[in-house]
Short mmCIF file of C-alpha atoms in Angstrom, two decimals:
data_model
loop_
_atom_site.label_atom_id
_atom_site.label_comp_id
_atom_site.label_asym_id
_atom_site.label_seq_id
_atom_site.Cartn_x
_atom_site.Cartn_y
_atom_site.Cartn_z
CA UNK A 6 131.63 90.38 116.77
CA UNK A 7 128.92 91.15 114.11
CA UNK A 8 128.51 94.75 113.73
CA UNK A 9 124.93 95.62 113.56
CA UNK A 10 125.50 99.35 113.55
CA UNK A 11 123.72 99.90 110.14
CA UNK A 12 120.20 99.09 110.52
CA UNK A 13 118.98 98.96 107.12
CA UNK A 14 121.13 96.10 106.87
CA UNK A 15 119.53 92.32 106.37
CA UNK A 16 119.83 90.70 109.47
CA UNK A 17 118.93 87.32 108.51
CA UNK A 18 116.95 86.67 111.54
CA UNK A 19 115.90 82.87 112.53
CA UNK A 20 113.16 81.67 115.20
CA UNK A 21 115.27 81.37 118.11
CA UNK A 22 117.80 84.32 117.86
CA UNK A 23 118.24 87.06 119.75
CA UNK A 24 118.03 90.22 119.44
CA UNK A 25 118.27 93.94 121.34
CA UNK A 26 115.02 96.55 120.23
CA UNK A 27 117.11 99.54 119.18
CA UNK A 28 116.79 102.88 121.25
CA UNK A 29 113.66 105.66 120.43
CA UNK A 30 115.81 107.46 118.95
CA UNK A 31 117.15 105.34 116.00
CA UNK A 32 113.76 103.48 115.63
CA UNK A 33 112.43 107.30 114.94
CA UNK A 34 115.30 107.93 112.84
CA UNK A 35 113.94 105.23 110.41
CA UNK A 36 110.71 106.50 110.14
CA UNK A 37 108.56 108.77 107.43
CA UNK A 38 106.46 111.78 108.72
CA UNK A 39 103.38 108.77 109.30
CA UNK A 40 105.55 106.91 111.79
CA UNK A 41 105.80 103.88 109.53
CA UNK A 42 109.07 102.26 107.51
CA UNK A 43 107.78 100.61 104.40
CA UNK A 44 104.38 101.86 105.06
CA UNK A 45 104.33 99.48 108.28
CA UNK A 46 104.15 101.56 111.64
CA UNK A 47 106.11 101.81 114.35
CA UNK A 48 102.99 101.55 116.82
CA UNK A 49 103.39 103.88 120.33
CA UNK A 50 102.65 100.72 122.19
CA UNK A 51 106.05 99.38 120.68
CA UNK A 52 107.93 101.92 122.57
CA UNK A 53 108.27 100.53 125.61
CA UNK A 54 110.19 97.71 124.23
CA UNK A 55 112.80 99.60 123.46
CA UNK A 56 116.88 98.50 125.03
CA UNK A 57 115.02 95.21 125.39
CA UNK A 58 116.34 91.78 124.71
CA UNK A 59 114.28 89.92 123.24
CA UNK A 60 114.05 86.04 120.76
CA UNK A 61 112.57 85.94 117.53
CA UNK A 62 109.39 83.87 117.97
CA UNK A 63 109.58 83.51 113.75
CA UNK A 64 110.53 85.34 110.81
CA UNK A 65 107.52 87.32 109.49
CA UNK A 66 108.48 86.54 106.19
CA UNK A 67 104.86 86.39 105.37
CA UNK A 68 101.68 87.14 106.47
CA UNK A 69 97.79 86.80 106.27
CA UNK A 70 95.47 89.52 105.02
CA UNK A 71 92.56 89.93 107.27
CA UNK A 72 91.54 93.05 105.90
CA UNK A 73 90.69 92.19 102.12
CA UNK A 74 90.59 88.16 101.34
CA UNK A 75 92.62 86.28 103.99
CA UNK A 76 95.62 85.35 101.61
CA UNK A 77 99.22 85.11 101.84
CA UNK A 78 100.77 88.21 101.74
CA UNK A 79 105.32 88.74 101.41
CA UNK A 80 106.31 91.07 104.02
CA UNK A 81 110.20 92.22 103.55
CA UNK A 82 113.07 92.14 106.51
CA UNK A 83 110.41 91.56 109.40
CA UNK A 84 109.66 89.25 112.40
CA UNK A 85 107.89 88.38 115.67
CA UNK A 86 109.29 88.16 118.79
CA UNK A 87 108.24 86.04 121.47
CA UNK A 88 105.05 87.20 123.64
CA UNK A 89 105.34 90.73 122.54
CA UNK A 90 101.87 91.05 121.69
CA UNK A 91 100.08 94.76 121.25
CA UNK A 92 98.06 95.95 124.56
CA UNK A 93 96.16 97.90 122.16
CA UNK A 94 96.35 101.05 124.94
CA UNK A 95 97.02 103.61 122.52
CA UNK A 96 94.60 102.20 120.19
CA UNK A 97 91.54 102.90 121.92
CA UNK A 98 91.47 99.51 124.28
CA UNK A 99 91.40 97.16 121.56
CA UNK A 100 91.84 93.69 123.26
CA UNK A 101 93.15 91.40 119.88
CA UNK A 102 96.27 91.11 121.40
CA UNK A 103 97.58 90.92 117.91
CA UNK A 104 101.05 89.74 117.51
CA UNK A 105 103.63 92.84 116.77
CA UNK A 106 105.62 93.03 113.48
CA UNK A 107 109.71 94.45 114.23
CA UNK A 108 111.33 95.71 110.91
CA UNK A 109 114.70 94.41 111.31
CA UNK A 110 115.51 98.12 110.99
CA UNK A 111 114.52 98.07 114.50
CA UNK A 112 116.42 95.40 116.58
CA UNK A 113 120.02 94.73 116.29
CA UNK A 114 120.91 91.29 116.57
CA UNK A 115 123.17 89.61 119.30
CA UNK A 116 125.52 87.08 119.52
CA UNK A 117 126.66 84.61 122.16
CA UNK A 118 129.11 87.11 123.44
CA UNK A 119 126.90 89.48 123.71
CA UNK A 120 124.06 87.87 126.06
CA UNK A 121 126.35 88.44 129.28
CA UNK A 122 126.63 92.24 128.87
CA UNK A 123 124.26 95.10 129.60
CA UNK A 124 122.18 96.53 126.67
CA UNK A 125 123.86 99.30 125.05
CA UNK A 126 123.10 101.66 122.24
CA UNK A 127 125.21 101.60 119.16
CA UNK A 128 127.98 104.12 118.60
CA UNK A 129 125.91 105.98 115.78
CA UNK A 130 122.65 106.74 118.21
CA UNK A 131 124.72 110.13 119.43
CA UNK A 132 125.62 111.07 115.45
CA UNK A 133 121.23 110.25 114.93
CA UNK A 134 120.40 112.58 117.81
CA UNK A 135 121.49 115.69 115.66
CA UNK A 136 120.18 114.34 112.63
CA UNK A 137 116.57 115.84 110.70
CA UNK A 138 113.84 113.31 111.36
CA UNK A 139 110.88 113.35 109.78
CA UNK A 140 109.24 111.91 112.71
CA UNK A 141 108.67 111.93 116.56
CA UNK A 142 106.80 110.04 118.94
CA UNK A 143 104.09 112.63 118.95
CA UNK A 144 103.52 111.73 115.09
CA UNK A 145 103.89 108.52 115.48
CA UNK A 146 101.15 109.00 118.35
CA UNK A 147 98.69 111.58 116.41
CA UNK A 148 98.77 108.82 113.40
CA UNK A 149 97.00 105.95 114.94
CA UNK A 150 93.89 107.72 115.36
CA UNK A 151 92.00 110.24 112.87
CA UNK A 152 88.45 111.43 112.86
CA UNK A 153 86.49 111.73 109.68
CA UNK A 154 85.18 115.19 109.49
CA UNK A 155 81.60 113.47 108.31
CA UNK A 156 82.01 111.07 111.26
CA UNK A 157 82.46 111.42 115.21
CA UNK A 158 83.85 107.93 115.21
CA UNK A 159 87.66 107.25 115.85
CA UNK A 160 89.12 105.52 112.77
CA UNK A 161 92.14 104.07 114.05
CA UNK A 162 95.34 102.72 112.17
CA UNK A 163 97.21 99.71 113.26
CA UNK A 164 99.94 97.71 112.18
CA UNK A 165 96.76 95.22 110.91
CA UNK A 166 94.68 97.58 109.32
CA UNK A 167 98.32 98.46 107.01
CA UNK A 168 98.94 95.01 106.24
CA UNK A 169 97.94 95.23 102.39
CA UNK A 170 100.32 98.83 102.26
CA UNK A 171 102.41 97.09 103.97
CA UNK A 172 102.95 93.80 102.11
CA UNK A 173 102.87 92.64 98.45
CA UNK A 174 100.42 89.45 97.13
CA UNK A 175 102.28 85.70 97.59
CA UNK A 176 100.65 83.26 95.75
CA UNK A 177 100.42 79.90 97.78
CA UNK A 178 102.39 78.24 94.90
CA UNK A 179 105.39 80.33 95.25
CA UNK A 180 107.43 77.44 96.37
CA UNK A 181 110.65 79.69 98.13
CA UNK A 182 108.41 80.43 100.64
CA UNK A 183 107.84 76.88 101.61
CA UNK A 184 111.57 76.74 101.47
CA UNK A 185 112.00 79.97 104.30
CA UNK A 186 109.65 78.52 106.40
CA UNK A 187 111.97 75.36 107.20
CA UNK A 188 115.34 77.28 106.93
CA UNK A 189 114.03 80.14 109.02
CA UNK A 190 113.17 77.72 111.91
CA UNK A 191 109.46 78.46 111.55
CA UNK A 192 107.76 74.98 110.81
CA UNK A 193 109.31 71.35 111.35
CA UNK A 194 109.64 69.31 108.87
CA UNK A 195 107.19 67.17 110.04
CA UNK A 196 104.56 69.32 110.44
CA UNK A 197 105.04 70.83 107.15
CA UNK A 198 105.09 67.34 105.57
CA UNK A 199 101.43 66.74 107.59
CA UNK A 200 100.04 69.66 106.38
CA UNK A 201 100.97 68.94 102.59
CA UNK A 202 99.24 65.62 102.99
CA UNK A 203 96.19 67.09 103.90
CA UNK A 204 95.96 69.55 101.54
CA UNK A 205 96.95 67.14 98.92
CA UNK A 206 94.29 64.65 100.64
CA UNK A 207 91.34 67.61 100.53
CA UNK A 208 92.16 68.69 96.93
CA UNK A 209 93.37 65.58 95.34
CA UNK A 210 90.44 63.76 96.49
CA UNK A 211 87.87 65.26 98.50
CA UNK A 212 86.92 68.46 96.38
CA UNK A 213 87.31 66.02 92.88
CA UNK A 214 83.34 66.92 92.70
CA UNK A 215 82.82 62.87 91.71
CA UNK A 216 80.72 62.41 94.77
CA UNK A 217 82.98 60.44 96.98
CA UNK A 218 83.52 63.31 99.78
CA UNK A 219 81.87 62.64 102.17
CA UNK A 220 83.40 58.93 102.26
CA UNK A 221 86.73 60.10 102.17
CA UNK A 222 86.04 62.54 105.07
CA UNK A 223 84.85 59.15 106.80
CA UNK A 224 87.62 57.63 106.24
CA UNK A 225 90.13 60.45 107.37
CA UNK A 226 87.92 60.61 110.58
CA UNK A 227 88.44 56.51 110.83
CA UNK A 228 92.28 56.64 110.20
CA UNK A 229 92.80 59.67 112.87
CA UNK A 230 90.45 58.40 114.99
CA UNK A 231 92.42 55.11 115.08
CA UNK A 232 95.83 57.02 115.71
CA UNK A 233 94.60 59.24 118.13
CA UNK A 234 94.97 62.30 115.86
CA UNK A 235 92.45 65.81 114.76
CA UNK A 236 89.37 64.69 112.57
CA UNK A 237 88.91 66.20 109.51
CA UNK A 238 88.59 69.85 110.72
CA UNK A 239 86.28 71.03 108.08
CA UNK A 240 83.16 69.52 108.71
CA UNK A 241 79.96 71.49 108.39
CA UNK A 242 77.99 72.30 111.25
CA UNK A 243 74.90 70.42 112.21
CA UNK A 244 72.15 73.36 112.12
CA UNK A 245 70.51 74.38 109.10
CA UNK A 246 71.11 77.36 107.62
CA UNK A 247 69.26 80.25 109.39
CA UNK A 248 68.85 78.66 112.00
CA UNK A 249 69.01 80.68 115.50
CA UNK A 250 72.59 78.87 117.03
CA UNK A 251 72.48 78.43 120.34
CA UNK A 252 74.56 79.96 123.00
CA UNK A 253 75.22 79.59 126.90
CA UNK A 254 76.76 82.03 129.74
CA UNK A 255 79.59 80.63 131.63
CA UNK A 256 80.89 84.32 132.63
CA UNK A 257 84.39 82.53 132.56
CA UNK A 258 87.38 84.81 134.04
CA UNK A 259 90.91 85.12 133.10
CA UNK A 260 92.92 82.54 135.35
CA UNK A 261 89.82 80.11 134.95
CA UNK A 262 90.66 76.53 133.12
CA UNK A 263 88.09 75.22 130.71
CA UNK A 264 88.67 72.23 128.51
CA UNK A 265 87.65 72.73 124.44
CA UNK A 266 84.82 70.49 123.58
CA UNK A 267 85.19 68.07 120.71
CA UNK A 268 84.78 69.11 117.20
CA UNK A 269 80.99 67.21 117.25
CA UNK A 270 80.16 69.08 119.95
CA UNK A 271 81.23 72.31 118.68
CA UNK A 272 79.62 71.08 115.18
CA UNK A 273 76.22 70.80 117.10
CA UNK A 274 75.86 74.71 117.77
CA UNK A 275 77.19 75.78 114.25
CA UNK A 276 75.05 76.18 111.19
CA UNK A 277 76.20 75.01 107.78
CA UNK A 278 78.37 77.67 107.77
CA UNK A 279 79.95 77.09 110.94
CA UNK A 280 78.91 80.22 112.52
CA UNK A 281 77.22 81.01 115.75
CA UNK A 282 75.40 83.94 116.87
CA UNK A 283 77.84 85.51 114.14
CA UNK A 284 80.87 83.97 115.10
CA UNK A 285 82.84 81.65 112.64
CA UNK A 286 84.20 78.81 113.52
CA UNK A 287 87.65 78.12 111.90
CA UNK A 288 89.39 74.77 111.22
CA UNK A 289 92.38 76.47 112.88
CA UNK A 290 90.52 76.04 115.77
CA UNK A 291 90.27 72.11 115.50
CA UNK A 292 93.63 70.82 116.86
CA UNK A 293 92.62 72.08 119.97
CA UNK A 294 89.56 70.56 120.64
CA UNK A 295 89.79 68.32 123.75
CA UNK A 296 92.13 70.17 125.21
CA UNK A 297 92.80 72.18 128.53
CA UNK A 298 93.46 75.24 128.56
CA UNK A 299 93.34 78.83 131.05
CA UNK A 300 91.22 81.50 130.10
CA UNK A 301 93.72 84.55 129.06
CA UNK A 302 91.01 87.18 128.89
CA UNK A 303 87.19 88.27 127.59
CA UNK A 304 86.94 90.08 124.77
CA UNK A 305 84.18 92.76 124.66
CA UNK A 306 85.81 95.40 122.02
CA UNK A 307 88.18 95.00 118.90
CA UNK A 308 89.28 97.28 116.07
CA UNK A 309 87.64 96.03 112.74
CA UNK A 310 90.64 95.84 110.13
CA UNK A 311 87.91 96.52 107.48
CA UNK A 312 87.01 99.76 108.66
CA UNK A 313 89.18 101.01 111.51
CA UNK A 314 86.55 101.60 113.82
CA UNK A 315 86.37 100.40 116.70
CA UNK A 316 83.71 97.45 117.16
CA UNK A 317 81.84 95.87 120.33
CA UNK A 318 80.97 92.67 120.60
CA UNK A 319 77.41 91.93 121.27
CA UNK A 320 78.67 89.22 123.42
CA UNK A 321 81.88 88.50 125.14
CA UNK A 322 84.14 85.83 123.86
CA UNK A 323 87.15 84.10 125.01
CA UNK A 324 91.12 84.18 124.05
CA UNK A 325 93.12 81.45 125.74
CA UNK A 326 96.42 81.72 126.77
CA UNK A 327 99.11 79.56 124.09
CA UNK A 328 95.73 79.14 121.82
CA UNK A 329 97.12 80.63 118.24
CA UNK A 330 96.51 79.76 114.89
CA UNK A 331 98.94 77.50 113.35
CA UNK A 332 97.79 78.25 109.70
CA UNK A 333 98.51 74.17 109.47
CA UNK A 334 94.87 73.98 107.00
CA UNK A 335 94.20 76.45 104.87
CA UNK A 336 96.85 76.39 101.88
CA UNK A 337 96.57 80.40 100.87
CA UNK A 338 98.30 81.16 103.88
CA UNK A 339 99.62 78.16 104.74
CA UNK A 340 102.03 78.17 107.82
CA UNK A 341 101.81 81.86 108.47
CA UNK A 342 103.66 83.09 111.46
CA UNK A 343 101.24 85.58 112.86
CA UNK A 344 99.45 83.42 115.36
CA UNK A 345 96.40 85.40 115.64
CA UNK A 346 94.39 84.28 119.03
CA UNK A 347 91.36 82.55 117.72
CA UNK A 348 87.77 83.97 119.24
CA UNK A 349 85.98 81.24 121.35
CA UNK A 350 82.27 81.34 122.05
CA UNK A 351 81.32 80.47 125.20
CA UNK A 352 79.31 77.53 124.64
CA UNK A 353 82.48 75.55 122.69
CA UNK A 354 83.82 75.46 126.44
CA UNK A 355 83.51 73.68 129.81
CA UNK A 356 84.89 75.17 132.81
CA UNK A 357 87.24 72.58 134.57
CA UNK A 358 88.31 73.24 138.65
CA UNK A 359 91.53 73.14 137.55
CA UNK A 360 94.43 71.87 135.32
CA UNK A 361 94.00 68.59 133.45
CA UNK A 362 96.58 66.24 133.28
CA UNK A 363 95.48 66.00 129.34
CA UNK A 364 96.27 69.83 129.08
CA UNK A 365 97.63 70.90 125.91
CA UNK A 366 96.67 70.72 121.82
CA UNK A 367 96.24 67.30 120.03
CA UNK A 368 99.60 66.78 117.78
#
């Protein structure tokens, strides 16, 4: 059997695997006086995850910067694990349901032999017990939230708010990470080979600036169309720009099923810069037009990366449940593994009585 008793050790973690969260105790053991390893923290929500079992959803690898300029960023020894998503209690009720990054300092992976047999802690957790930390879980608590003395407003820190401490810059031509994506289990082949034909498609052609774009978009829409595939997803919207958007009130619930409308449809209440009532939408958001989906929950409050302050929306929107961006279209952060829940407006939806038999994304 392995021996995964050190954890600063490499675990070479693949979608798929399996792993066991490592006791409070050695998780705090790995942390600085902030409650973070490699300036990424060890969140208090985290904690109850802890002795768990757990699969690696993918290798976090990499990651998007929604803070600064939405580019690739290289995050070191990390990974997601499958629907462990934050609950955002400790973080003042945020509802992102952002998905959680694990240091593989944190988890200890298992084999096949080990799957039958109760969770254990390692043989070292006793020797850690007696050992100096420099942090507890009342640090790790006090450092998610701090109050400006010129401000009465919470600024809170997250695991998104440290991504740029937290990560280093990764061009989108750095071809190794193309390479980790595949041998990491992340992306299929194929889908990695369909998303380097559009991109070569929309630069090689589309964006040459000779005036032929809007015929090759055309033509892409034709050729899908005719294969029962996602039109070009980044179409501008219909509405001019300044334009008041439209909007409508379907006060949908979470359990509720509501099927996407197509991507005209959607283009029809989105100016030309595919926003509405301040909401952008994303070509992320495109391979799941036409689908059916259940309504996961509303979302009335979320912590702004930017700032760290908590922010209310001025109207609810919608996260369905399985709905994640793929990162399949934009090429500086192509195939990132953080699946962030895209927002939905409203008025992009149609409440259904119940499940479709057409449920599910477009491939």
């Amino acid at each position: 059997m392995e021996n995964n008793s050190n954890p600063s050790r490499n675990l070479n973690l693949k979608a798929g695997d399996w792993v066991e969260v490592r006791s409070r105790e050695q998780i705090l053991a790995t942390l600085d006086e902030n409650g973070c390893l490699e300036n990424l923290p060890f969140m208090p929500e985290m904690f109850e995850f802890c002795g768990q079992r757990l699969r690696v959803y993918k290798r976090a690898h990499k990651t998007c910067d929604t803070v600064n300029d939405y580019k690739g960023r290289r995050m070191k020894d990390a990974v997601h694990l499958e629907g462990v998503r934050c609950d955002g209690q400790s973080h003042g009720g945020c509802e992102a349901s952002c998905l959680i990054y694990w240091k593989t300092a944190w988890l200890r992976k298992l084999e096949q032999t080990d799957l039958g047999s109760k969770p254990r802690q390692d043989a070292a957790t006793e020797k850690r017990k007696g050992e100096v930390r420099h942090c507890t879980e009342a640090d790790a608590l006090a450092f998610v939230r701090k109050r400006p003395a010129s401000d009465s407003e919470p600024v809170y820190v997250c695991q998104a708010t440290q991504v740029p401490a937290a990560t280093e810059p990764l061009p989108w031509w750095e071809w190794r990470q193309y390479v980790e994506d595949y041998t990491s289990r992340n992306v299929k082949l194929g889908r990695m080979a369909k998303s380097f034909l559009y991109i070569a498609y929309l630069h090689g052609l589309i964006n040459l600036g000779i005036g032929i774009g809007p015929f090759l978009r055309w033509i892409y829409d034709r050729f899908q169309g005719l294969r029962g595939g996602i039109p070009f997803p980044r179409h501008a919207g219909k509405l001019a720009a300044g334009t008041r958007t439209p909007a409508t009130r379907l006060d949908l619930q979470p359990g509720e099923w509501v099927r996407v409308k197509s991507l005209e449809a959607i283009r029809s209440t989105c100016d030309a810069s595919n926003m509405n009532r301040g909401m952008k939408w994303d070509a992320e958001m495109a391979p799941y037009c036409g689908g059916t989906y259940q309504v996961l929950k509303r979302v009335t409050k979320i912590i702004n990366e930017k700032t760290g302050k908590m922010q209310e929306m001025k109207a609810p929107c919608i996260i369905l449940d399985s709905v994640v961006c793929q990162a399949r279209y934009s090429e500086c952060r192509l195939f990132c593994p953080r699946s962030i829940y895209p927002y939905w407006r409203e008025i992009w939806l149609e409440r259904i009585a119940s499940r479709a038999s057409d449920a599910g994304a477009a491939n």
